[in-house]
Short mmCIF file of C-alpha atoms and ligand atoms in Angstrom, two decimals:
data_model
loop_
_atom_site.label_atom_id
_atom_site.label_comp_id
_atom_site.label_asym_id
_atom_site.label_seq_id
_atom_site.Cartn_x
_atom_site.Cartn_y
_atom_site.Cartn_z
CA UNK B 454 127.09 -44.60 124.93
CA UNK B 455 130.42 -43.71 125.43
CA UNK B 456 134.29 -45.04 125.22
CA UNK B 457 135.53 -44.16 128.99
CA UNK B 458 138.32 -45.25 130.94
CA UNK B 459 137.84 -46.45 134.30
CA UNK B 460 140.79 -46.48 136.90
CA UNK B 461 140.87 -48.40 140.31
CA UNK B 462 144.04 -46.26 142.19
CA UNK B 463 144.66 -48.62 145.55
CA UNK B 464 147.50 -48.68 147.64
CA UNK B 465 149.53 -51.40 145.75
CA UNK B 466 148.07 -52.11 142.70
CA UNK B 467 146.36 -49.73 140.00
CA UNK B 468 143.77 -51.65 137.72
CA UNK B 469 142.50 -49.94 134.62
CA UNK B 470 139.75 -50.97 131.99
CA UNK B 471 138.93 -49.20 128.93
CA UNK B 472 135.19 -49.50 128.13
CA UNK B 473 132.69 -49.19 125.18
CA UNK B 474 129.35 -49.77 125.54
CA UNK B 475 129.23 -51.10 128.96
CA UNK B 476 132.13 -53.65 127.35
CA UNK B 477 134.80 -53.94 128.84
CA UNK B 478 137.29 -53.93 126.25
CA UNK B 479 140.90 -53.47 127.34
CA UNK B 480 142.48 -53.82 130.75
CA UNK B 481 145.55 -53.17 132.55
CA UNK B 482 147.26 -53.86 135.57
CA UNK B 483 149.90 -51.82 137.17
CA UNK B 484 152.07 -51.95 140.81
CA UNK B 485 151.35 -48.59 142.54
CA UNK B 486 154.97 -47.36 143.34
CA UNK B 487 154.76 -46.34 146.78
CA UNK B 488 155.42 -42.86 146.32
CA UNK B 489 153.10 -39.21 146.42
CA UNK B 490 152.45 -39.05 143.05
CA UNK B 491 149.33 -40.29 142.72
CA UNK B 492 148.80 -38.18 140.07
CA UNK B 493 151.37 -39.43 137.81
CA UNK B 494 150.57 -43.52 139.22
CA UNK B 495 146.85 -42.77 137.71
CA UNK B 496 148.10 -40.63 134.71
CA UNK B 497 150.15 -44.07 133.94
CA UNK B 498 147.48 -46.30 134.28
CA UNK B 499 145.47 -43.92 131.74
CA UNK B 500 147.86 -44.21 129.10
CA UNK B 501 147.96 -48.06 129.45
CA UNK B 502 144.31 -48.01 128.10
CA UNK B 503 144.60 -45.13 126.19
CA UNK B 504 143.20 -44.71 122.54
CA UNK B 505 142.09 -41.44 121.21
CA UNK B 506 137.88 -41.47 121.15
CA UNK B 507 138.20 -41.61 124.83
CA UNK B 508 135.35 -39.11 126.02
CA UNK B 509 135.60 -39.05 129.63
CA UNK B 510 137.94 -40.37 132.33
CA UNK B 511 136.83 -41.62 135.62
CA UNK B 512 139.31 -42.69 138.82
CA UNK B 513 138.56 -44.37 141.95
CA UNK B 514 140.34 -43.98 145.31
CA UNK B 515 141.07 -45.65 148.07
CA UNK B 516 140.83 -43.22 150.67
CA UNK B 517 138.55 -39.91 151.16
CA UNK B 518 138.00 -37.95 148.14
CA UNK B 519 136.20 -34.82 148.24
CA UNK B 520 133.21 -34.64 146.34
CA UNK B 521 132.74 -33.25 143.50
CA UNK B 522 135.76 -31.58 142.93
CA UNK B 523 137.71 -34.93 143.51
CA UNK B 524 140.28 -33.65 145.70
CA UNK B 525 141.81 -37.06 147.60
CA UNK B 526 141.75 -35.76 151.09
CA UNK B 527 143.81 -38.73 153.21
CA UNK B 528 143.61 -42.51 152.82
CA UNK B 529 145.55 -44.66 155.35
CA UNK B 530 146.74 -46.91 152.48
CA UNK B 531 147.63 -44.55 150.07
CA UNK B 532 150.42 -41.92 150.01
CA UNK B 533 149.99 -37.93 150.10
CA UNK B 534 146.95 -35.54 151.29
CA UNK B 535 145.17 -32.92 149.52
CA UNK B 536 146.00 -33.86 146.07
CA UNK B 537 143.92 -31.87 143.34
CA UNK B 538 143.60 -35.35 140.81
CA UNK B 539 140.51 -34.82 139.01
CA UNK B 540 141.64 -30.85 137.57
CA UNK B 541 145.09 -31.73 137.10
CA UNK B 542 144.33 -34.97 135.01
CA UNK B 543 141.54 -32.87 132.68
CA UNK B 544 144.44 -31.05 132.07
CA UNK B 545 147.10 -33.99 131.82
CA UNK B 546 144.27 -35.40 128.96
CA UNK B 547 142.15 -32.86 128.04
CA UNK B 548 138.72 -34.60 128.74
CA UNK B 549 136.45 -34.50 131.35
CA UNK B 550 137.30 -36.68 134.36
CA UNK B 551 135.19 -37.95 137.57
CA UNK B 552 137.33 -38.58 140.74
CA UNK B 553 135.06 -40.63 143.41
CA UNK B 554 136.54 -43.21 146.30
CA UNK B 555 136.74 -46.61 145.07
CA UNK B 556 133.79 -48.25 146.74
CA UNK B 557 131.42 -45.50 145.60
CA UNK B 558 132.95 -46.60 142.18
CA UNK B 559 132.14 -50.11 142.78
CA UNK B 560 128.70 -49.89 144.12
CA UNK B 561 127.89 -47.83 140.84
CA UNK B 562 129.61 -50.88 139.26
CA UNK B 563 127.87 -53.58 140.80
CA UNK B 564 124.18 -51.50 140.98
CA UNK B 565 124.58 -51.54 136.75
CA UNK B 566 126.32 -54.46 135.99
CA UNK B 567 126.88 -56.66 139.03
CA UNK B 568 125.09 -57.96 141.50
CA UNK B 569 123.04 -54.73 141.85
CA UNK B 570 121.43 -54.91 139.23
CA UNK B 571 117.39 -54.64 139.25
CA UNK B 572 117.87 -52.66 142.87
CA UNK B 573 117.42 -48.87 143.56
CA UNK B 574 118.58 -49.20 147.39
CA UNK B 575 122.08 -50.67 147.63
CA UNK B 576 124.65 -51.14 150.27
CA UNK B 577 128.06 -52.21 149.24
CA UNK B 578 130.26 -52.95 151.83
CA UNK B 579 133.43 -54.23 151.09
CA UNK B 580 135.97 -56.47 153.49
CA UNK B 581 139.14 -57.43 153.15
CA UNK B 582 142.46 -55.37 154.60
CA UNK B 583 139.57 -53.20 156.25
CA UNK B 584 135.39 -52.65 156.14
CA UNK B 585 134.52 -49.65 153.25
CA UNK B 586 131.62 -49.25 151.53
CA UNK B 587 129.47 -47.33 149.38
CA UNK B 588 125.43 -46.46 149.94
CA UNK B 589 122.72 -46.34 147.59
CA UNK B 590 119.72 -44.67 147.40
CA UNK B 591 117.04 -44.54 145.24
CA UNK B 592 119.26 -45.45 142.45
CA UNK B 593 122.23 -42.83 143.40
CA UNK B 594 125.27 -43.23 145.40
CA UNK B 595 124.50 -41.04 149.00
CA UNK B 596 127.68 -39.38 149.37
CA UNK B 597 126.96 -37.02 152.26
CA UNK B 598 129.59 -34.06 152.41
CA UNK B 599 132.09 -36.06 150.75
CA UNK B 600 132.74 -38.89 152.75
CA UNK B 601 129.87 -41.54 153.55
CA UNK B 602 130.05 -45.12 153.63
CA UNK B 603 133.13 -45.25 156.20
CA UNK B 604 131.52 -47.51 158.24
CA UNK B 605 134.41 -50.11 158.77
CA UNK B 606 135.03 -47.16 161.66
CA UNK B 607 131.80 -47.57 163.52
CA UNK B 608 132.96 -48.16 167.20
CA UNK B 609 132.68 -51.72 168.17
CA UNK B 610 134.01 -52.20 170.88
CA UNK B 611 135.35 -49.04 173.43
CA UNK B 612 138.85 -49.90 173.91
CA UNK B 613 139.21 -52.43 171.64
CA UNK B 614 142.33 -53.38 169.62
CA UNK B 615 144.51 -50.61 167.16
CA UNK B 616 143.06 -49.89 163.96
CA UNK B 617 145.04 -48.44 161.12
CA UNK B 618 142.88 -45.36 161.88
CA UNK B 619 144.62 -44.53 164.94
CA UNK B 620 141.16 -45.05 166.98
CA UNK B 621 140.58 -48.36 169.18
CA UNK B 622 138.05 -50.97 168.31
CA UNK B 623 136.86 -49.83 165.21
CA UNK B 624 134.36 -52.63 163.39
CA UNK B 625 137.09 -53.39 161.36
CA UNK B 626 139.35 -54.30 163.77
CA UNK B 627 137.22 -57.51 164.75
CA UNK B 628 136.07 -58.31 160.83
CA UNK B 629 138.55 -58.28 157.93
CA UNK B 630 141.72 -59.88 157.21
CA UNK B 631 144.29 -58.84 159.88
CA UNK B 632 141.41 -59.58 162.11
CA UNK B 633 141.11 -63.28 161.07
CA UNK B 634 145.00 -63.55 160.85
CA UNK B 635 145.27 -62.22 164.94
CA UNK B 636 142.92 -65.01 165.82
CA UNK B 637 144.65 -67.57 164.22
CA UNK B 638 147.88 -66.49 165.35
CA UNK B 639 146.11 -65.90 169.40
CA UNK B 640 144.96 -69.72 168.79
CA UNK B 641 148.06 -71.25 167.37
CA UNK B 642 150.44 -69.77 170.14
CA UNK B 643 147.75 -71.52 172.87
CA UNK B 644 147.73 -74.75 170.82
CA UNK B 645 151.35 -74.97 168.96
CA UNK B 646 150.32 -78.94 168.11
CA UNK B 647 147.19 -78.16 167.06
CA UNK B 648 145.58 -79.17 163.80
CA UNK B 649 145.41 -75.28 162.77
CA UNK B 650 148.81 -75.06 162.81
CA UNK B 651 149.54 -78.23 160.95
CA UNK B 652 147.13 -77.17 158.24
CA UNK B 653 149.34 -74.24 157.80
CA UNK B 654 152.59 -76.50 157.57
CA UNK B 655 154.30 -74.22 160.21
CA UNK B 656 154.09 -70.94 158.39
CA UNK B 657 152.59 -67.95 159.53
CA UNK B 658 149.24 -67.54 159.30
CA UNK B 659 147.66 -65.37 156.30
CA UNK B 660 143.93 -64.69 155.85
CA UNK B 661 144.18 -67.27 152.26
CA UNK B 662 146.11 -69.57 154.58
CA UNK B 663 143.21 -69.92 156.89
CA UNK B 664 140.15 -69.12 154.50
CA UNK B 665 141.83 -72.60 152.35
CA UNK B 666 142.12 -74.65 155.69
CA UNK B 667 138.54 -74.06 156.32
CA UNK B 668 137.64 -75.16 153.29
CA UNK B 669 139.74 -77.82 153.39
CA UNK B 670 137.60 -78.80 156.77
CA UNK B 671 139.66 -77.91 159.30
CA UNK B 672 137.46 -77.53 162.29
CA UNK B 673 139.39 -74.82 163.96
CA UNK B 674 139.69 -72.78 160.93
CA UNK B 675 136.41 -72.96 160.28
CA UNK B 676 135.59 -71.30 163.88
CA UNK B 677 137.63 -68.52 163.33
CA UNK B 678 136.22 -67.45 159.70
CA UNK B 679 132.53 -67.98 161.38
CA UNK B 680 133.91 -65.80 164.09
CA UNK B 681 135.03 -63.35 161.83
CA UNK B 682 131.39 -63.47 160.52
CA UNK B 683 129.79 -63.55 163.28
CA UNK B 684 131.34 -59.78 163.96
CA UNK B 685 130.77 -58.68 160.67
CA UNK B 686 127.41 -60.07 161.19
CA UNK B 687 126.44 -57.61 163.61
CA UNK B 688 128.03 -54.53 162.24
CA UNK B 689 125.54 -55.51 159.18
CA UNK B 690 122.48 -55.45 161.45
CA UNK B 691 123.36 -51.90 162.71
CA UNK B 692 123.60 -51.10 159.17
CA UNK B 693 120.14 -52.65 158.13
CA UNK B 694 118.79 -50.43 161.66
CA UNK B 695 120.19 -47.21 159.80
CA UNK B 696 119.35 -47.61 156.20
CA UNK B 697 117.19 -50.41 155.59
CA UNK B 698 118.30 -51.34 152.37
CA UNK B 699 116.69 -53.87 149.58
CA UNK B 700 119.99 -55.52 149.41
CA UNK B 701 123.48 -55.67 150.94
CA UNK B 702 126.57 -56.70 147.97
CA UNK B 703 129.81 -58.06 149.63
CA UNK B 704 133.14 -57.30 148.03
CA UNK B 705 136.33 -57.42 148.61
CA UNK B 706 138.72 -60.01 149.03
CA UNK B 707 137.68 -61.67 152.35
CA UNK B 708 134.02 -61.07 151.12
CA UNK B 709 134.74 -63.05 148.39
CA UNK B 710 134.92 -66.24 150.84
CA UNK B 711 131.36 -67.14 150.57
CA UNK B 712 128.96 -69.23 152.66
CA UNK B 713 131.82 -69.90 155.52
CA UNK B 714 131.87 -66.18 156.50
CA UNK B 715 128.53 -64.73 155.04
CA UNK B 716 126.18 -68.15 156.57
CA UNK B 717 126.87 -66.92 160.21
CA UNK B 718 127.00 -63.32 159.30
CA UNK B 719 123.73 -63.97 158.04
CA UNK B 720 122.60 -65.95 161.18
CA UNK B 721 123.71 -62.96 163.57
CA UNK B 722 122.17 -60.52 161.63
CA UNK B 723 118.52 -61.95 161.74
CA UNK B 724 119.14 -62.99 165.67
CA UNK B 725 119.86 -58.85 166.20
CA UNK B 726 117.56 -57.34 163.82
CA UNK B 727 115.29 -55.48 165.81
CA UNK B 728 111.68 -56.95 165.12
CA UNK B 729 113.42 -59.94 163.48
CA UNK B 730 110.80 -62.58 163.43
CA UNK B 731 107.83 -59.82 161.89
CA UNK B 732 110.06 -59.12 159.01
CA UNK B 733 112.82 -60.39 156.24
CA UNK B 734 116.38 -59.45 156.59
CA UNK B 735 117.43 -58.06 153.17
CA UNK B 736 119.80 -60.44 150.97
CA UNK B 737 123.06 -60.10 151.47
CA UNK B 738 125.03 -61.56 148.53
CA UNK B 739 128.40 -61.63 147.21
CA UNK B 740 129.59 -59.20 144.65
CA UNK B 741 129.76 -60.12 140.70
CA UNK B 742 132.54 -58.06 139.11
CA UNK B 743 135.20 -58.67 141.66
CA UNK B 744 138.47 -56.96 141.54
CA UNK B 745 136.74 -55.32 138.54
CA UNK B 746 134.11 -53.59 140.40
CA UNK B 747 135.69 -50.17 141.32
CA UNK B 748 137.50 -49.97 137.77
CA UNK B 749 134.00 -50.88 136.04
CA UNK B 750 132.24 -48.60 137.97
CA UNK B 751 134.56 -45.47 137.40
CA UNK B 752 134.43 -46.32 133.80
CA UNK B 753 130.39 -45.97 134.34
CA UNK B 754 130.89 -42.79 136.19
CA UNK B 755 132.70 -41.21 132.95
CA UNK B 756 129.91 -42.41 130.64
CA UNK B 757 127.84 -40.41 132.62
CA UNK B 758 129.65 -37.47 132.76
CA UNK B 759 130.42 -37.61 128.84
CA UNK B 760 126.71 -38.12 128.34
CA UNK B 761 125.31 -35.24 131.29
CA UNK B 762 123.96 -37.50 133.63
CA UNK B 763 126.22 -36.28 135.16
CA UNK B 764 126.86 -32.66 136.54
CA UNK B 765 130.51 -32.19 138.93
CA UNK B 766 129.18 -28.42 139.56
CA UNK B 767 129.70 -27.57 142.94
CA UNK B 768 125.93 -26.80 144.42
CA UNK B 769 125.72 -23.86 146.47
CA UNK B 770 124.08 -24.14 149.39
CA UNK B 771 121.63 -21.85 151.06
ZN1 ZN T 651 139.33 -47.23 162.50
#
């Protein structure tokens, strides 16, 4: 066991814990200025948790990173391309250091001490601004050439609406946040008097806005969010077609909704899955460490490195 540092690097907000022992024992939270230097935003959040046993470092991304030698390729949410941050923060701190994208960092979070736990075949697929995820198989994250688990861009629809991609009708584009706000705002332009739009006292809708009036009961707002569902329902299926897994973990702040969202996801799942009624569609349950997942799980990541479960050697291929 090891005392690691574990950094989640998003587009706004940085989140570092320090661990020991699979304890979390220190945390910190940072605003992400929105400049290039990611470098110096995670080299920041390091020293906020720093103490001076720290054996390893690890840092997750939201965007592509290049595995192993934790390059950060692009991210549509995050400034700069083809940043070298794992070698120039081993030598900013002069320990070892794991660079991974942030929902490979969470799954490795929740697999070991979330929700995962007691599974060796693991999706995580987070939704909130957008769809990522992370894959697991037989008890390690599947990272393909760099890049797997991307599936919030699985076409859904040819010609569909803009996604921050640049493509068209991306799965994303009909299940996260922005999606759920467009409907609502489609919906209260048709019906300016309706109770939607009194539930959200004349302001603009915002996915919390309308997750809350659904709760609250509202009947319309509770359509939506099970529409919302209903879409990420199906991109699920296709998922459970491909990979098959033992269990699906939902993060991710519109993931975090619960039973309005995931109860008809689940119900459009089992209606699609191919051979449905001769066999069980795998759980699909919310994730346990919450905003903490992809800061827990880089943390994790280090251990291993400082301990050699680890190896970042680049592999040769034949
Ligand atoms: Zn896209």
């Amino acid at each position: 066991m090891a005392t690691t540092i574990g950094i989640d690097l998003g587009g706004t907000k940085t989140l570092a814990v320090r661990m020991e022992n699979n304890d979390l024992v220190d945390e910190a939270k940072l605003s992400t200025p929105p400049s290039e230097d990611l470098v110096g935003n995670a080299a920041a959040a390091i020293r906020a948790v720093w103490t001076d046993d720290i054996e390893a470092v690890g840092v997750g991304v939201a965007g592509l990173v290049e595995w192993p030698s934790g390059a950060f390729v692009w991210g549509p949410h995050v400034a700069g391309t083809g940043l070298q941050v794992r070698s120039r923060l081993a030598d900013l701190f002069g320990v070892p250091v794991v660079v991974d994208n942030d929902a490979n960092a969470g799954a490795w979070g929740e697999l070991h001490l979330g929700a995962g736990r007691g599974y060796d075949d693991m999706l995580l697929v987070t939704l909130g601004t957008g769809i990522g995820g992370a894959i697991v198989l037989d008890g390690r994250v599947h990272r393909g050439g760099s890049f797997a688990g991307e599936w919030g861009h699985m076409l859904y629809q040819p010609g569909g609406a803009q996604c921050d991609c640049g493509k068209r009708g991306c799965w994303e584009t009909v299940a996260s946040g922005p999606a759920l706000v467009r409907l609502a705002r489609d919906f209260i332009a048709q019906n300016p008097e309706g109770t939607l739009a009194k539930a959200l006292g004349g302001e603009p809708p915002t996915g919390e806005a309308i997750t809350g009036a659904a709760d609250g009961g509202d009947e319309t707002a509770r359509n939506l969010v099970a529409q919302v569902g209903e879409a990420f329902g199906r991109g699920l299926c296709n998922l459970i077609a491909v990979l098959d897994p033992q269990v699906i973990i939902v993060g991710g702040g519109l993931g975090s909704v619960g039973e309005s969202l995931l109860g008809p996801a689940r119900r459009v799942a089992a209606d699609a899955l191919h051979g449905g009624s001769h066999r069980m569609l795998p759980p699909i349950l919310v994730a346990a460490l919450g905003p903490r997942a992809s800061a827990v799980g880089a943390a994790l990541l280090a251990e291993d490195l400082a301990t050699g479960r680890l190896s970042l050697r680049v592999e040769q291929r034949a």
